[in-house]
Amino acid sequence: MNVGRKKLKSDQMYLRLALFLAFLFQTTLLSAQSVADFAPLVNPATLGQHVEVLASDSIEGRETAEPGMQKAVSYVEKQFQSFGLKPPFNGSYRQEVPFVKWNVNSYDVGFGENMYEAGKGFYMMPPGHSNPLFVSGKAFWVCAIDTLPNTVNITKQSMVLLLTSHMKNITDDSLNNLINESVKKLSVSKVAAIVVERNFDGDREKRQIRRMNSGMLALVKQESSAQPPVCHISPSVYKDIRKKSKREKGSSSPIIHLKENFTIKINGYRTTCYNVGGILPGGDAGDQYILVTAHLDHLGKRDSVIYYGADDDGSGSAAVMNLAAAFAEAKRQSVVLKRSILFLLFTGEEKGLLGSTYFTENPPIPMEQTVANLNIDMIGRVDTVSRKDNRYVYIIGSDKMSKDLHQLSESTNNTCCQINLDYTYNDESHPMRLYYRSDHYSFVKKGVPAIFYFTGLHDDYHKPTDTADKLDYVKTASIAQLVFSTAWELANRPDRITVDQKR
Ligand SMILES: [Zn+2]
């Protein structure tokens, strides 16, 4: 019995010792797990699968607020949910972004029942706000566009006609500038500026008409300035106006009167799209956030031709999802990083950084708690202009606001990846102005240091031929792993990086 009891005791001891050793072994194993153990989860195969979906026919080029984009949003939402990320937006993975959209049917221009056809008799750019606009009247102030006085008493005139027919040799850019400057002089509400174009067949005019036809989008905002709408009419519409008008008494008067009302009506419609996000909660500094971002939207379809946007920015979107999965797996294996990471895919980037602008105006977490933004936009192709190898990435913005960020970016790369970090486009005055051209810039404007990862332009940029089969997924994975390791360091280093310079 005693022996038996002794044996039982020693058995228990051995069991306890074994459990203790197992525990020690396991904790040692866990604490030894590091960024290098999880980086391989970011890989060419997974990236390729995501890009194939985002750049498929059924997603229709992911045009903001169009059905294909809504499908892409659902796809990302399901991914974030399946990784076990937390929803950042009041229990939702989606942030609703309100837009106003104008298309070719949004404009009515003409006399009473006789309206001109958009793109034939006139074209318009939408106003800077979302309110419907209606200007109608019988009196016009008429003058050559370069002779419009600085102060015009046009309170009685609802229309100002600006003639350009004499400006034969001016460049398109100069003419656009001249129009903008002239319109600024008319900062009176309920007045429309009507530019009589020299012709309607020029490249500039065709470009503008294409823009109008493809629909224009803006964030919903209130009427902020009294800048008048600008309507561009063809020489033949101008002829109609002159036929129906007579000049005011006194030959030098710039005012003509019409027999019937000329009307300009602009009516945009409200629509919505979404930013999609997911949070990986951090540990003892979990109220600080690293933002890993890309844009989900692209150009959609033009006359049923799909612009797939596999590189722009299918590559970045795929990378953000793959990074999220890798970080989530680390968390599942009990690796808790100090800070939180918010993975975000934006809408409306191609329309002027609209989704990221909305996010920074309506953040679910205080912007002061945002440590840094790592933004990935086009990392799937090799720059056909200036590069041949595939071990490089253009780094833009890393040194602009935080020395810590720049140093961390470089030292992480030395440790993990040894990719050639190319700063060609980091110069703010580079003619391509890339520092201002992706969503990271919305964060820079709010004082958040950011890095924009980019691998350059190529022949398929913003063309229907930017397709999934042309991506170099090995290269994409190597850059995505660099972003993974950089995000890991940012999230896990003892101190938050400091910001030396606000923009
Ligand atoms: Zn892009």
Coordinates of C-alpha atoms and ligand atoms in Angstrom, one line a residue:
M1 CA 0.0 0.0 0.0
N2 CA 2.6 2.3 1.1
V3 CA 4.8 1.2 -1.7
G4 CA 1.7 1.7 -3.8
R5 CA 1.1 5.1 -2.4
K6 CA 4.8 6.0 -2.9
K7 CA 4.6 4.8 -6.4
L8 CA 1.4 6.8 -7.0
K9 CA 3.2 9.8 -5.6
S10 CA 6.2 9.4 -7.8
D11 CA 3.9 8.8 -10.8
Q12 CA 2.1 12.1 -10.0
M13 CA 5.4 13.8 -9.7
Y14 CA 6.6 12.5 -13.0
L15 CA 3.3 13.5 -14.6
R16 CA 3.6 17.0 -13.1
L17 CA 7.2 17.3 -14.2
A18 CA 6.2 16.2 -17.7
L19 CA 3.4 18.7 -17.9
F20 CA 5.6 21.4 -16.6
L21 CA 8.3 20.6 -19.2
A22 CA 5.7 20.5 -21.9
F23 CA 4.4 23.9 -20.8
L24 CA 7.9 25.3 -20.7
F25 CA 8.6 23.8 -24.2
Q26 CA 5.4 25.2 -25.6
T27 CA 5.9 28.7 -24.2
T28 CA 9.5 28.8 -25.4
L29 CA 8.2 27.7 -28.8
L30 CA 5.6 30.3 -28.8
S31 CA 7.8 33.1 -27.7
A32 CA 10.3 32.1 -30.3
Q33 CA 7.7 32.6 -33.0
S34 CA 8.4 35.7 -34.8
V35 CA 7.7 37.7 -37.9
A36 CA 9.8 35.3 -40.0
D37 CA 7.6 32.4 -39.1
F38 CA 4.5 34.1 -40.5
A39 CA 5.8 36.1 -43.5
P40 CA 5.7 33.0 -45.7
L41 CA 2.0 32.9 -45.3
V42 CA 2.0 35.9 -47.6
N43 CA 2.7 34.0 -50.8
P44 CA 2.2 34.1 -54.6
A45 CA -0.5 31.4 -54.7
T46 CA -2.8 33.3 -52.2
L47 CA -2.2 36.6 -53.9
G48 CA -3.0 35.1 -57.2
Q49 CA -6.3 33.7 -56.0
H50 CA -7.5 37.1 -54.7
V51 CA -6.4 38.9 -57.9
E52 CA -8.2 36.3 -60.1
V53 CA -11.4 37.1 -58.2
L54 CA -11.1 40.9 -58.2
A55 CA -10.1 41.1 -61.8
S56 CA -12.7 38.6 -63.0
D57 CA -15.5 39.4 -65.6
S58 CA -18.2 39.3 -63.0
I59 CA -16.6 42.0 -60.9
E60 CA -16.8 44.3 -64.0
G61 CA -13.8 46.5 -63.2
R62 CA -14.9 47.6 -59.7
E63 CA -16.2 51.0 -60.6
T64 CA -17.2 52.9 -57.4
A65 CA -20.9 52.5 -56.5
E66 CA -21.5 50.1 -59.4
P67 CA -22.7 46.4 -59.0
G68 CA -19.3 44.9 -59.7
M69 CA -17.7 47.0 -57.0
Q70 CA -20.4 46.0 -54.5
K71 CA -19.6 42.3 -55.3
A72 CA -15.9 43.0 -54.6
V73 CA -16.9 44.7 -51.3
S74 CA -18.8 41.5 -50.3
Y75 CA -15.8 39.3 -51.2
V76 CA -13.4 41.3 -49.0
E77 CA -15.9 41.5 -46.2
K78 CA -16.3 37.7 -46.2
Q79 CA -12.5 37.3 -46.1
F80 CA -12.0 39.7 -43.1
Q81 CA -14.8 37.9 -41.3
S82 CA -13.3 34.5 -42.0
F83 CA -10.0 35.7 -40.6
G84 CA -11.7 36.6 -37.3
L85 CA -10.9 40.3 -37.7
K86 CA -13.1 42.7 -35.7
P87 CA -15.5 45.0 -37.5
P88 CA -14.3 48.6 -37.1
F89 CA -17.5 50.4 -38.1
N90 CA -20.2 50.1 -35.4
G91 CA -20.2 46.3 -35.7
S92 CA -19.8 46.4 -39.5
Y93 CA -16.9 45.7 -41.8
R94 CA -18.3 48.3 -44.1
Q95 CA -18.1 52.1 -43.9
E96 CA -20.9 53.6 -45.9
V97 CA -19.6 56.4 -48.1
P98 CA -22.3 58.8 -49.5
F99 CA -21.7 60.0 -53.0
V100 CA -23.5 62.2 -55.5
K101 CA -23.2 61.1 -59.1
W102 CA -23.8 63.0 -62.3
N103 CA -24.1 61.4 -65.7
V104 CA -25.1 62.4 -69.1
N105 CA -28.8 62.5 -68.0
S106 CA -28.1 64.9 -65.1
Y107 CA -28.0 68.0 -67.2
D108 CA -30.8 69.9 -69.0
V109 CA -29.6 72.8 -71.1
G110 CA -31.8 74.8 -73.6
F111 CA -34.9 76.8 -74.3
G112 CA -38.2 75.6 -72.7
E113 CA -39.1 72.3 -74.3
N114 CA -36.2 72.4 -76.7
M115 CA -33.3 70.9 -74.8
Y116 CA -30.0 70.2 -76.4
E117 CA -28.3 66.8 -76.4
A118 CA -25.5 66.4 -73.9
G119 CA -22.3 65.8 -75.7
K120 CA -23.6 67.2 -78.9
G121 CA -24.8 70.8 -78.2
F122 CA -23.1 71.2 -74.8
Y123 CA -21.1 69.5 -72.1
M124 CA -20.8 70.3 -68.4
M125 CA -18.7 69.4 -65.4
P126 CA -20.7 68.9 -62.2
P127 CA -20.8 71.6 -59.5
G128 CA -18.5 71.3 -56.5
H129 CA -21.5 70.4 -54.3
S130 CA -24.4 68.0 -54.3
N131 CA -27.4 70.3 -54.3
P132 CA -29.5 70.4 -57.4
L133 CA -28.9 73.6 -59.4
F134 CA -31.3 75.6 -61.6
V135 CA -30.4 78.8 -63.4
S136 CA -32.8 80.3 -65.9
G137 CA -33.1 83.7 -67.5
K138 CA -33.5 86.0 -70.6
A139 CA -30.5 88.3 -70.3
F140 CA -26.9 87.5 -71.2
W141 CA -23.7 89.4 -70.5
V142 CA -21.6 88.7 -73.6
C143 CA -17.8 89.3 -73.9
A144 CA -14.6 87.8 -75.2
I145 CA -13.3 85.5 -72.5
D146 CA -10.0 87.4 -72.1
T147 CA -11.8 90.8 -71.7
L148 CA -14.1 89.9 -68.8
P149 CA -13.6 92.8 -66.3
N150 CA -12.5 91.9 -62.8
T151 CA -15.7 93.3 -61.3
V152 CA -18.8 92.7 -63.3
N153 CA -22.1 94.0 -62.4
I154 CA -24.1 91.0 -63.5
T155 CA -26.6 90.9 -60.7
K156 CA -29.4 91.3 -63.2
Q157 CA -28.0 88.8 -65.7
S158 CA -28.3 85.1 -64.9
M159 CA -26.0 84.1 -67.7
V160 CA -22.5 85.2 -68.7
L161 CA -21.5 84.2 -72.2
L162 CA -17.7 83.9 -72.7
L163 CA -16.5 83.8 -76.3
T164 CA -13.4 81.9 -77.2
S165 CA -13.7 81.8 -81.0
H166 CA -10.9 84.4 -81.4
M167 CA -8.4 82.3 -79.3
K168 CA -7.1 80.1 -82.1
N169 CA -3.6 79.6 -80.9
I170 CA -4.0 79.1 -77.2
T171 CA -3.1 75.6 -75.8
D172 CA -5.8 73.5 -74.1
D173 CA -4.2 73.9 -70.7
S174 CA -4.1 77.7 -71.1
L175 CA -7.7 77.8 -72.2
N176 CA -8.8 75.8 -69.2
N177 CA -6.9 78.1 -66.9
L178 CA -8.4 81.1 -68.5
I179 CA -11.9 79.6 -68.1
N180 CA -11.2 78.9 -64.4
E181 CA -9.9 82.4 -63.8
S182 CA -12.9 83.9 -65.5
V183 CA -15.4 81.9 -63.5
K184 CA -13.8 82.9 -60.3
K185 CA -14.6 86.5 -61.2
L186 CA -18.3 85.5 -61.2
S187 CA -18.6 84.4 -57.6
V188 CA -22.3 85.2 -57.6
S189 CA -24.9 82.5 -57.0
K190 CA -27.7 82.0 -59.5
V191 CA -25.4 82.9 -62.3
A192 CA -24.2 80.5 -64.9
A193 CA -21.0 80.9 -67.0
I194 CA -21.5 79.7 -70.5
V195 CA -18.3 79.2 -72.5
V196 CA -18.8 79.2 -76.2
E197 CA -16.2 76.7 -77.4
R198 CA -14.2 77.3 -80.5
N199 CA -15.2 73.9 -81.8
F200 CA -16.6 70.7 -80.5
D201 CA -14.3 68.3 -82.2
G202 CA -11.0 69.1 -80.5
D203 CA -9.2 66.6 -78.3
R204 CA -9.9 68.7 -75.2
E205 CA -13.6 68.8 -75.9
K206 CA -13.8 65.1 -76.7
R207 CA -12.0 64.3 -73.5
Q208 CA -14.4 66.4 -71.4
I209 CA -17.4 64.8 -73.2
R210 CA -16.0 61.4 -72.4
R211 CA -15.6 62.3 -68.8
M212 CA -19.2 63.6 -68.6
N213 CA -20.5 60.5 -70.4
S214 CA -18.7 58.1 -68.0
G215 CA -20.3 59.7 -65.0
M216 CA -18.7 61.8 -62.3
L217 CA -18.7 61.3 -58.7
A218 CA -18.1 63.4 -55.6
L219 CA -18.5 63.0 -51.8
V220 CA -21.8 64.5 -50.7
K221 CA -21.2 67.9 -49.3
Q222 CA -23.0 71.1 -48.7
E223 CA -23.0 74.1 -51.0
S224 CA -19.8 75.8 -49.9
S225 CA -18.9 78.3 -52.6
A226 CA -21.0 80.5 -54.7
Q227 CA -19.0 79.6 -57.8
P228 CA -21.4 79.4 -60.8
P229 CA -21.9 76.3 -62.9
V230 CA -20.0 76.3 -66.2
C231 CA -21.7 75.1 -69.3
H232 CA -19.7 74.6 -72.5
I233 CA -21.8 75.1 -75.7
S234 CA -21.1 74.5 -79.3
P235 CA -20.8 77.3 -81.9
S236 CA -24.2 76.2 -83.3
V237 CA -26.0 76.5 -80.0
Y238 CA -24.5 80.0 -79.8
K239 CA -25.9 80.8 -83.2
D240 CA -29.4 79.8 -81.9
I241 CA -29.0 82.1 -78.9
R242 CA -28.0 85.0 -81.1
K243 CA -31.0 84.3 -83.4
K244 CA -33.4 84.5 -80.5
S245 CA -31.9 87.7 -79.0
K246 CA -31.5 91.4 -79.5
R247 CA -28.8 93.7 -78.1
E248 CA -29.6 96.2 -75.4
K249 CA -30.0 99.8 -76.6
G250 CA -26.6 101.5 -76.9
S251 CA -24.2 99.6 -79.2
S252 CA -21.5 99.3 -76.6
S253 CA -23.6 97.5 -74.1
P254 CA -22.4 93.9 -73.4
I255 CA -26.0 92.8 -72.7
I256 CA -28.3 90.9 -75.0
H257 CA -31.9 89.9 -74.3
L258 CA -33.6 86.7 -75.3
K259 CA -37.2 86.2 -76.3
E260 CA -37.5 83.2 -74.2
N261 CA -35.8 81.7 -71.1
F262 CA -32.6 79.8 -71.5
T263 CA -32.2 77.2 -68.7
I264 CA -29.4 75.2 -67.1
K265 CA -30.4 72.5 -64.7
I266 CA -28.1 70.1 -63.0
N267 CA -29.4 67.2 -61.0
G268 CA -27.1 64.7 -59.5
Y269 CA -28.3 61.6 -57.7
R270 CA -27.3 60.1 -54.4
T271 CA -25.6 56.8 -54.3
T272 CA -23.4 54.9 -51.8
C273 CA -20.4 52.6 -51.8
Y274 CA -18.2 51.3 -49.1
N275 CA -14.8 51.2 -47.6
V276 CA -14.1 47.8 -46.1
G277 CA -12.0 47.2 -43.0
G278 CA -11.1 44.7 -40.3
I279 CA -9.2 45.1 -37.0
L280 CA -6.6 42.8 -35.6
P281 CA -6.6 43.8 -31.9
G282 CA -3.3 44.5 -30.3
G283 CA -2.0 44.0 -26.7
D284 CA -1.0 46.6 -24.1
A285 CA -1.0 49.4 -26.7
G286 CA -4.0 48.2 -28.5
D287 CA -5.5 51.6 -28.7
Q288 CA -2.8 52.6 -31.2
Y289 CA -3.3 51.5 -34.8
I290 CA -1.2 50.7 -37.8
L291 CA -3.2 51.1 -41.0
V292 CA -2.5 48.8 -43.9
T293 CA -4.4 50.0 -47.0
A294 CA -5.0 49.7 -50.7
H295 CA -7.9 50.8 -53.0
L296 CA -10.4 48.3 -54.1
D297 CA -12.1 50.4 -56.8
H298 CA -11.0 50.7 -60.4
L299 CA -12.4 52.2 -63.6
G300 CA -15.3 49.8 -64.4
K301 CA -16.5 49.4 -67.9
R302 CA -16.6 51.7 -70.9
D303 CA -19.0 50.6 -73.6
S304 CA -19.0 47.1 -72.2
V305 CA -15.2 46.8 -72.3
I306 CA -14.0 45.9 -68.8
Y307 CA -11.0 47.6 -67.3
Y308 CA -9.9 44.8 -65.0
G309 CA -7.4 46.7 -62.9
A310 CA -5.5 43.6 -61.9
D311 CA -2.4 45.5 -61.0
D312 CA -4.3 48.8 -60.2
D313 CA -5.1 48.0 -57.5
G314 CA -6.0 44.3 -57.5
S315 CA -2.4 43.6 -56.5
G316 CA -2.6 45.9 -53.4
S317 CA -6.0 44.7 -52.4
A318 CA -4.9 41.1 -52.6
A319 CA -1.8 42.0 -50.6
V320 CA -3.9 43.6 -47.8
M321 CA -6.1 40.6 -47.6
N322 CA -3.2 38.2 -47.6
L323 CA -1.4 40.2 -44.9
A324 CA -4.6 40.3 -42.8
A325 CA -4.8 36.4 -43.0
A326 CA -1.1 36.1 -42.0
F327 CA -1.5 38.4 -39.0
A328 CA -4.7 36.6 -38.0
E329 CA -2.9 33.3 -38.1
A330 CA -0.2 34.7 -35.8
K331 CA -2.9 35.8 -33.4
R332 CA -4.6 32.4 -33.6
Q333 CA -1.2 30.9 -32.5
S334 CA -1.3 33.2 -29.5
V335 CA 1.2 35.8 -30.8
V336 CA -0.2 39.1 -29.6
L337 CA 1.4 42.2 -31.0
K338 CA 1.6 45.4 -28.9
R339 CA -0.5 47.6 -31.2
S340 CA -3.6 47.0 -33.3
I341 CA -3.7 46.8 -37.1
L342 CA -6.5 48.0 -39.1
F343 CA -6.7 46.6 -42.7
L344 CA -8.6 48.8 -45.0
L345 CA -9.7 48.8 -48.6
F346 CA -11.0 52.0 -50.0
T347 CA -13.6 52.9 -52.5
G348 CA -13.4 56.0 -54.9
E349 CA -9.6 56.3 -55.2
E350 CA -9.8 56.6 -58.9
K351 CA -12.3 59.4 -58.6
G352 CA -9.9 61.5 -56.5
L353 CA -9.0 59.6 -53.3
L354 CA -12.7 59.9 -52.2
G355 CA -13.0 56.9 -50.0
S356 CA -9.8 57.6 -48.0
T357 CA -10.8 61.3 -47.7
Y358 CA -14.2 60.2 -46.3
F359 CA -12.5 57.8 -43.9
T360 CA -10.1 60.4 -42.5
E361 CA -13.0 62.8 -42.1
N362 CA -15.1 60.1 -40.4
P363 CA -12.6 57.8 -38.7
P364 CA -13.9 55.0 -36.4
I365 CA -10.7 55.5 -34.3
P366 CA -9.3 58.8 -33.4
M367 CA -6.7 60.0 -36.0
E368 CA -4.2 60.8 -33.1
Q369 CA -4.2 57.0 -32.4
T370 CA -3.2 56.2 -35.9
V371 CA 0.6 55.5 -35.8
A372 CA 1.3 55.1 -39.5
N373 CA -0.2 54.2 -42.8
L374 CA 1.3 51.6 -45.2
N375 CA -0.5 52.0 -48.5
I376 CA 0.0 49.6 -51.4
D377 CA -1.0 50.7 -54.8
M378 CA 0.2 48.7 -57.9
I379 CA 2.9 46.2 -56.9
G380 CA 2.2 43.5 -59.4
R381 CA 4.1 44.5 -62.5
V382 CA 7.6 45.5 -63.5
D383 CA 8.1 49.1 -64.6
T384 CA 8.6 48.8 -68.3
V385 CA 10.1 52.2 -68.6
S386 CA 13.2 52.0 -66.4
R387 CA 13.5 48.6 -64.7
K388 CA 14.4 45.0 -65.8
D389 CA 14.9 43.1 -62.5
N390 CA 12.1 42.3 -60.2
R391 CA 13.7 42.9 -56.8
Y392 CA 12.8 46.5 -56.3
V393 CA 10.0 48.7 -55.0
Y394 CA 9.5 52.4 -55.2
I395 CA 9.2 53.8 -51.7
I396 CA 7.4 57.1 -51.5
G397 CA 6.9 59.3 -48.4
S398 CA 8.8 57.2 -45.8
D399 CA 11.1 60.1 -44.8
K400 CA 8.7 63.0 -45.1
M401 CA 7.3 63.1 -41.6
S402 CA 9.0 60.6 -39.3
K403 CA 12.7 59.6 -39.2
D404 CA 11.7 56.6 -37.2
L405 CA 9.4 55.4 -39.9
H406 CA 12.1 55.7 -42.6
Q407 CA 14.7 54.0 -40.4
L408 CA 12.3 51.2 -39.5
S409 CA 11.4 50.7 -43.1
E410 CA 15.1 50.4 -44.2
S411 CA 16.2 48.2 -41.3
T412 CA 13.2 45.9 -41.6
N413 CA 14.0 45.5 -45.3
N414 CA 17.7 44.7 -44.5
T415 CA 16.6 42.0 -42.1
C416 CA 13.7 40.4 -43.9
C417 CA 13.8 41.0 -47.6
Q418 CA 16.8 42.8 -49.1
I419 CA 14.7 44.4 -51.8
N420 CA 16.1 47.4 -53.7
L421 CA 14.3 50.3 -52.2
D422 CA 14.1 52.9 -54.9
Y423 CA 13.4 56.5 -54.0
T424 CA 13.1 57.9 -57.5
Y425 CA 9.5 59.0 -57.0
N426 CA 9.9 60.1 -53.4
D427 CA 10.8 63.6 -54.6
E428 CA 7.6 65.7 -54.1
S429 CA 8.5 67.8 -57.1
H430 CA 8.9 64.8 -59.4
P431 CA 6.8 65.6 -62.5
M432 CA 4.6 62.5 -61.8
R433 CA 3.7 63.9 -58.4
L434 CA 3.2 60.3 -57.0
Y435 CA 3.4 61.5 -53.4
Y436 CA 0.0 63.1 -53.9
R437 CA -1.6 60.4 -56.0
S438 CA -2.7 57.6 -53.8
D439 CA -4.7 57.1 -50.6
H440 CA -1.7 57.5 -48.2
Y441 CA -1.9 61.2 -49.0
S442 CA -5.3 61.5 -47.2
F443 CA -3.5 60.4 -44.1
V444 CA -0.5 62.6 -44.6
K445 CA -2.9 65.6 -44.7
K446 CA -4.1 64.5 -41.3
G447 CA -0.6 64.3 -39.8
V448 CA -0.2 60.5 -40.1
P449 CA 3.2 59.4 -41.5
A450 CA 2.8 57.1 -44.4
I451 CA 4.7 54.9 -46.9
F452 CA 3.3 54.3 -50.4
Y453 CA 4.6 51.1 -52.0
F454 CA 4.5 51.1 -55.8
T455 CA 6.3 49.3 -58.6
G456 CA 5.8 51.7 -61.5
L457 CA 3.7 52.3 -64.5
H458 CA 3.5 50.0 -67.5
D459 CA 1.9 49.9 -70.9
D460 CA -1.4 48.5 -69.5
Y461 CA -1.9 51.2 -66.9
H462 CA -5.5 52.3 -66.9
K463 CA -6.3 50.1 -69.9
P464 CA -8.5 47.1 -70.3
T465 CA -5.4 45.0 -70.7
D466 CA -4.4 45.3 -67.0
T467 CA -5.2 41.7 -66.5
A468 CA -4.5 39.1 -63.8
D469 CA -2.3 36.8 -66.1
K470 CA 0.2 39.6 -66.5
L471 CA 1.1 39.9 -62.9
D472 CA 4.4 38.7 -61.5
Y473 CA 3.2 37.0 -58.3
V474 CA 6.6 36.1 -56.9
K475 CA 7.6 39.7 -57.1
T476 CA 4.2 40.8 -55.6
A477 CA 4.7 38.4 -52.7
S478 CA 8.2 39.6 -52.0
I479 CA 7.0 43.2 -51.7
A480 CA 3.9 42.2 -49.7
Q481 CA 6.2 40.4 -47.3
L482 CA 8.2 43.5 -46.9
V483 CA 5.0 45.4 -46.0
F484 CA 4.1 42.5 -43.6
S485 CA 7.4 42.7 -41.8
T486 CA 7.3 46.5 -41.7
A487 CA 3.7 46.5 -40.3
W488 CA 4.8 43.9 -37.7
E489 CA 7.7 46.0 -36.5
L490 CA 5.5 49.1 -36.4
A491 CA 2.9 47.2 -34.3
N492 CA 5.3 45.5 -32.0
R493 CA 8.3 47.8 -31.3
P494 CA 8.4 49.1 -27.7
D495 CA 7.8 52.8 -28.5
R496 CA 5.4 54.3 -30.9
I497 CA 7.3 56.0 -33.8
T498 CA 7.6 59.7 -33.4
V499 CA 6.4 62.3 -35.9
D500 CA 9.0 65.0 -36.5
Q501 CA 7.2 67.0 -39.1
K502 CA 3.5 67.7 -39.7
R503 CA 2.6 68.3 -43.4
Ligands
ZN1 ZN -4.3 52.8 -58.1

